[in-house]
PDB file of C-alpha atoms and ligand atoms in Angstrom:
ATOM      1  CA  UNK A  14      52.067 -11.114  12.767  1.00 43.00           C
ATOM      2  CA  UNK A  15      51.782 -12.368  16.335  1.00 63.00           C
ATOM      3  CA  UNK A  16      54.852 -14.399  17.484  1.00 94.00           C
ATOM      4  CA  UNK A  17      52.776 -17.052  19.842  1.00 98.00           C
ATOM      5  CA  UNK A  18      56.219 -18.521  21.026  1.00 98.00           C
ATOM      6  CA  UNK A  19      56.487 -14.783  22.351  1.00 98.00           C
ATOM      7  CA  UNK A  20      53.291 -15.024  24.078  1.00 98.00           C
ATOM      8  CA  UNK A  21      54.022 -18.038  25.954  1.00 98.00           C
ATOM      9  CA  UNK A  22      57.189 -16.296  27.026  1.00 98.00           C
ATOM     10  CA  UNK A  23      55.389 -13.701  28.283  1.00 98.00           C
ATOM     11  CA  UNK A  24      52.423 -15.769  30.238  1.00 98.00           C
ATOM     12  CA  UNK A  25      55.593 -18.027  31.729  1.00 98.00           C
ATOM     13  CA  UNK A  26      57.033 -15.280  33.145  1.00 98.00           C
ATOM     14  CA  UNK A  27      53.488 -13.488  34.825  1.00 98.00           C
ATOM     15  CA  UNK A  28      53.286 -17.187  36.121  1.00 98.00           C
ATOM     16  CA  UNK A  29      56.241 -16.363  38.258  1.00 98.00           C
ATOM     17  CA  UNK A  30      54.015 -13.562  40.483  1.00 98.00           C
ATOM     18  CA  UNK A  31      51.540 -16.006  40.667  1.00 99.00           C
ATOM     19  CA  UNK A  32      49.425 -15.348  44.663  1.00 98.00           C
ATOM     20  CA  UNK A  33      48.645 -19.510  44.903  1.00 98.00           C
ATOM     21  CA  UNK A  34      49.275 -19.903  48.600  1.00 98.00           C
ATOM     22  CA  UNK A  35      46.113 -21.985  48.956  1.00 98.00           C
ATOM     23  CA  UNK A  36      45.647 -24.686  45.779  1.00 98.00           C
ATOM     24  CA  UNK A  37      49.772 -24.015  45.023  1.00 98.00           C
ATOM     25  CA  UNK A  38      48.677 -24.277  41.478  1.00 98.00           C
ATOM     26  CA  UNK A  39      50.385 -21.061  39.600  1.00 98.00           C
ATOM     27  CA  UNK A  40      49.513 -19.987  36.470  1.00 98.00           C
ATOM     28  CA  UNK A  41      50.294 -17.161  34.082  1.00 99.00           C
ATOM     29  CA  UNK A  42      48.490 -16.048  31.301  1.00 99.00           C
ATOM     30  CA  UNK A  43      49.363 -13.223  28.393  1.00 98.00           C
ATOM     31  CA  UNK A  44      46.529 -11.547  25.513  1.00 98.00           C
ATOM     32  CA  UNK A  45      47.502  -9.984  22.775  1.00 98.00           C
ATOM     33  CA  UNK A  46      44.976  -7.202  22.065  1.00 98.00           C
ATOM     34  CA  UNK A  47      43.823  -6.007  18.730  1.00 97.00           C
ATOM     35  CA  UNK A  48      45.803  -2.714  18.797  1.00 97.00           C
ATOM     36  CA  UNK A  49      48.872  -4.812  18.973  1.00 97.00           C
ATOM     37  CA  UNK A  50      49.145  -4.336  22.977  1.00 98.00           C
ATOM     38  CA  UNK A  51      50.306  -7.332  25.355  1.00 98.00           C
ATOM     39  CA  UNK A  52      48.762  -7.621  28.901  1.00 98.00           C
ATOM     40  CA  UNK A  53      49.856 -10.276  31.241  1.00 98.00           C
ATOM     41  CA  UNK A  54      47.921 -11.467  34.430  1.00 99.00           C
ATOM     42  CA  UNK A  55      48.442 -14.403  37.295  1.00 99.00           C
ATOM     43  CA  UNK A  56      45.878 -16.035  39.548  1.00 98.00           C
ATOM     44  CA  UNK A  57      45.194 -14.445  42.914  1.00 98.00           C
ATOM     45  CA  UNK A  58      43.902 -16.482  45.313  1.00 98.00           C
ATOM     46  CA  UNK A  59      41.705 -15.465  48.314  1.00 98.00           C
ATOM     47  CA  UNK A  60      41.546 -16.713  51.774  1.00 98.00           C
ATOM     48  CA  UNK A  61      37.900 -16.527  51.011  1.00 98.00           C
ATOM     49  CA  UNK A  62      38.222 -19.012  48.349  1.00 96.00           C
ATOM     50  CA  UNK A  63      35.444 -17.576  45.841  1.00 96.00           C
ATOM     51  CA  UNK A  64      37.425 -14.408  45.859  1.00 97.00           C
ATOM     52  CA  UNK A  65      40.149 -16.420  43.458  1.00 98.00           C
ATOM     53  CA  UNK A  66      40.470 -14.675  40.068  1.00 98.00           C
ATOM     54  CA  UNK A  67      42.490 -16.926  37.311  1.00 98.00           C
ATOM     55  CA  UNK A  68      45.597 -15.577  35.342  1.00 99.00           C
ATOM     56  CA  UNK A  69      43.319 -15.461  31.861  1.00 98.00           C
ATOM     57  CA  UNK A  70      40.814 -12.984  33.636  1.00 98.00           C
ATOM     58  CA  UNK A  71      43.193 -10.899  35.503  1.00 99.00           C
ATOM     59  CA  UNK A  72      45.392 -10.306  31.863  1.00 99.00           C
ATOM     60  CA  UNK A  73      41.671  -9.769  30.168  1.00 98.00           C
ATOM     61  CA  UNK A  74      40.635  -7.194  32.642  1.00 98.00           C
ATOM     62  CA  UNK A  75      43.710  -5.180  32.698  1.00 98.00           C
ATOM     63  CA  UNK A  76      43.368  -5.281  28.920  1.00 98.00           C
ATOM     64  CA  UNK A  77      39.793  -4.264  29.297  1.00 98.00           C
ATOM     65  CA  UNK A  78      40.542  -1.576  31.905  1.00 98.00           C
ATOM     66  CA  UNK A  79      43.087  -0.012  29.575  1.00 98.00           C
ATOM     67  CA  UNK A  80      40.280   0.540  26.790  1.00 98.00           C
ATOM     68  CA  UNK A  81      40.995  -2.629  25.048  1.00 98.00           C
ATOM     69  CA  UNK A  82      37.992  -4.261  23.916  1.00 98.00           C
ATOM     70  CA  UNK A  83      38.937  -7.278  21.232  1.00 98.00           C
ATOM     71  CA  UNK A  84      41.706  -9.511  21.892  1.00 98.00           C
ATOM     72  CA  UNK A  85      42.889 -11.828  19.273  1.00 98.00           C
ATOM     73  CA  UNK A  86      44.789 -14.231  21.530  1.00 98.00           C
ATOM     74  CA  UNK A  87      45.437 -15.413  25.222  1.00 98.00           C
ATOM     75  CA  UNK A  88      48.474 -17.322  25.808  1.00 98.00           C
ATOM     76  CA  UNK A  89      47.879 -19.817  29.256  1.00 99.00           C
ATOM     77  CA  UNK A  90      50.932 -21.568  31.147  1.00 98.00           C
ATOM     78  CA  UNK A  91      51.207 -23.136  34.403  1.00 98.00           C
ATOM     79  CA  UNK A  92      54.755 -24.779  36.238  1.00 98.00           C
ATOM     80  CA  UNK A  93      52.276 -27.363  37.542  1.00 98.00           C
ATOM     81  CA  UNK A  94      50.807 -28.910  35.047  1.00 97.00           C
ATOM     82  CA  UNK A  95      51.158 -29.734  31.423  1.00 98.00           C
ATOM     83  CA  UNK A  96      48.885 -28.299  28.732  1.00 98.00           C
ATOM     84  CA  UNK A  97      47.215 -25.660  31.096  1.00 98.00           C
ATOM     85  CA  UNK A  98      43.580 -25.410  29.696  1.00 98.00           C
ATOM     86  CA  UNK A  99      41.279 -22.576  30.499  1.00 98.00           C
ATOM     87  CA  UNK A 100      38.537 -23.075  33.066  1.00 98.00           C
ATOM     88  CA  UNK A 101      34.829 -22.736  31.662  1.00 98.00           C
ATOM     89  CA  UNK A 102      34.566 -18.934  33.026  1.00 98.00           C
ATOM     90  CA  UNK A 103      37.369 -17.600  31.486  1.00 98.00           C
ATOM     91  CA  UNK A 104      36.103 -18.968  27.916  1.00 98.00           C
ATOM     92  CA  UNK A 105      33.277 -17.447  28.750  1.00 98.00           C
ATOM     93  CA  UNK A 106      35.074 -13.687  29.394  1.00 98.00           C
ATOM     94  CA  UNK A 107      37.032 -14.689  26.137  1.00 98.00           C
ATOM     95  CA  UNK A 108      33.689 -14.715  24.631  1.00 98.00           C
ATOM     96  CA  UNK A 109      32.817 -12.032  25.082  1.00 98.00           C
ATOM     97  CA  UNK A 110      35.712  -9.784  24.190  1.00 98.00           C
ATOM     98  CA  UNK A 111      36.318 -12.023  20.837  1.00 97.00           C
ATOM     99  CA  UNK A 112      36.648  -9.862  17.692  1.00 95.00           C
ATOM    100  CA  UNK A 113      33.438 -10.203  15.501  1.00 93.00           C
ATOM    101  CA  UNK A 114      33.826 -13.205  12.964  1.00 90.00           C
ATOM    102  CA  UNK A 115      37.170 -13.719  14.494  1.00 94.00           C
ATOM    103  CA  UNK A 116      37.669 -16.529  16.743  1.00 97.00           C
ATOM    104  CA  UNK A 117      40.085 -16.033  19.828  1.00 98.00           C
ATOM    105  CA  UNK A 118      43.555 -18.006  19.435  1.00 98.00           C
ATOM    106  CA  UNK A 119      44.344 -19.857  22.539  1.00 98.00           C
ATOM    107  CA  UNK A 120      47.735 -21.188  23.118  1.00 98.00           C
ATOM    108  CA  UNK A 121      48.913 -23.207  25.511  1.00 98.00           C
ATOM    109  CA  UNK A 122      51.896 -25.755  25.755  1.00 98.00           C
ATOM    110  CA  UNK A 123      52.419 -29.605  26.017  1.00 98.00           C
ATOM    111  CA  UNK A 124      55.816 -31.439  26.342  1.00 97.00           C
ATOM    112  CA  UNK A 125      57.891 -28.334  25.185  1.00 95.00           C
ATOM    113  CA  UNK A 126      55.373 -27.753  22.272  1.00 98.00           C
ATOM    114  CA  UNK A 127      52.725 -25.140  21.388  1.00 98.00           C
ATOM    115  CA  UNK A 128      49.045 -26.030  20.752  1.00 98.00           C
ATOM    116  CA  UNK A 129      47.462 -23.439  18.968  1.00 98.00           C
ATOM    117  CA  UNK A 130      43.047 -24.259  19.197  1.00 98.00           C
ATOM    118  CA  UNK A 131      40.645 -21.567  18.367  1.00 98.00           C
ATOM    119  CA  UNK A 132      37.932 -20.680  21.597  1.00 98.00           C
ATOM    120  CA  UNK A 133      34.934 -22.179  19.222  1.00 98.00           C
ATOM    121  CA  UNK A 134      36.638 -25.253  20.271  1.00 98.00           C
ATOM    122  CA  UNK A 135      36.372 -24.960  23.636  1.00 98.00           C
ATOM    123  CA  UNK A 136      33.456 -23.278  23.773  1.00 98.00           C
ATOM    124  CA  UNK A 137      30.999 -23.812  20.833  1.00 98.00           C
ATOM    125  CA  UNK A 138      27.946 -21.854  20.423  1.00 96.00           C
ATOM    126  CA  UNK A 139      28.695 -19.610  23.440  1.00 95.00           C
ATOM    127  CA  UNK A 140      26.295 -17.210  25.246  1.00 96.00           C
ATOM    128  CA  UNK A 141      26.781 -13.059  24.383  1.00 94.00           C
ATOM    129  CA  UNK A 142      23.337 -10.299  24.089  1.00 94.00           C
TER     130      UNK A 142
HETATM  131  N1  THU B 214      43.438 -21.083  37.577  1.00 65.31           N
HETATM  132  C1  THU B 214      43.843 -20.083  36.791  1.00 65.31           C
HETATM  133  O1  THU B 214      44.462 -19.344  36.919  1.00 65.31           O
HETATM  134  N2  THU B 214      43.171 -20.546  34.936  1.00 65.31           N
HETATM  135  C2  THU B 214      42.560 -21.409  35.061  1.00 65.31           C
HETATM  136  O2  THU B 214      42.208 -21.486  33.757  1.00 65.31           O
HETATM  137  C3  THU B 214      42.345 -22.392  35.880  1.00 65.31           C
HETATM  138  C4  THU B 214      42.552 -22.492  37.424  1.00 65.31           C
HETATM  139  C5  THU B 214      44.068 -20.569  38.664  1.00 65.31           C
HETATM  140  C6  THU B 214      42.701 -20.747  39.803  1.00 65.31           C
HETATM  141  C7  THU B 214      43.077 -21.409  40.970  1.00 65.31           C
HETATM  142  O3  THU B 214      44.135 -20.121  41.596  1.00 65.31           O
HETATM  143  C8  THU B 214      44.571 -22.250  40.627  1.00 65.31           C
HETATM  144  O4  THU B 214      44.686 -22.119  39.275  1.00 65.31           O
HETATM  145  C9  THU B 214      43.603 -23.583  41.047  1.00 65.31           C
HETATM  146  O5  THU B 214      42.327 -24.249  40.530  1.00 65.31           O
END
């Protein structure tokens, strides 16, 4: 059983590593993989703005590069915004690594309370080959 509070705390910790000198919008994410391991990431910006990577994709790609193929839950946190939701690109990447017939759980925080939603609420009718 996963502790979403712990997952959120790890996303908060990861947001401290954010490299975001251009937007000054820090984001941290943590990913619970099917193996039970947790991977964290932060947004990493670049002078060539289009090269920026979001915290969620940073964490997911770390997981995949360590051999994970299925993700169970993702927590997202920004110290700069209440209820920081994943962007469209990150939703699509989560969809790619979703367990079959098992929605990825997305955990955000609003006013100190966890919000637990399913990926299908964020991305209905997702695309996958
Ligand atoms: N960002 C994320 O890390 N995740 C999201 O889902 C939304 C946006 C980052 C990208 C950029 O560094 C900053 O937030 C402002 O867009």
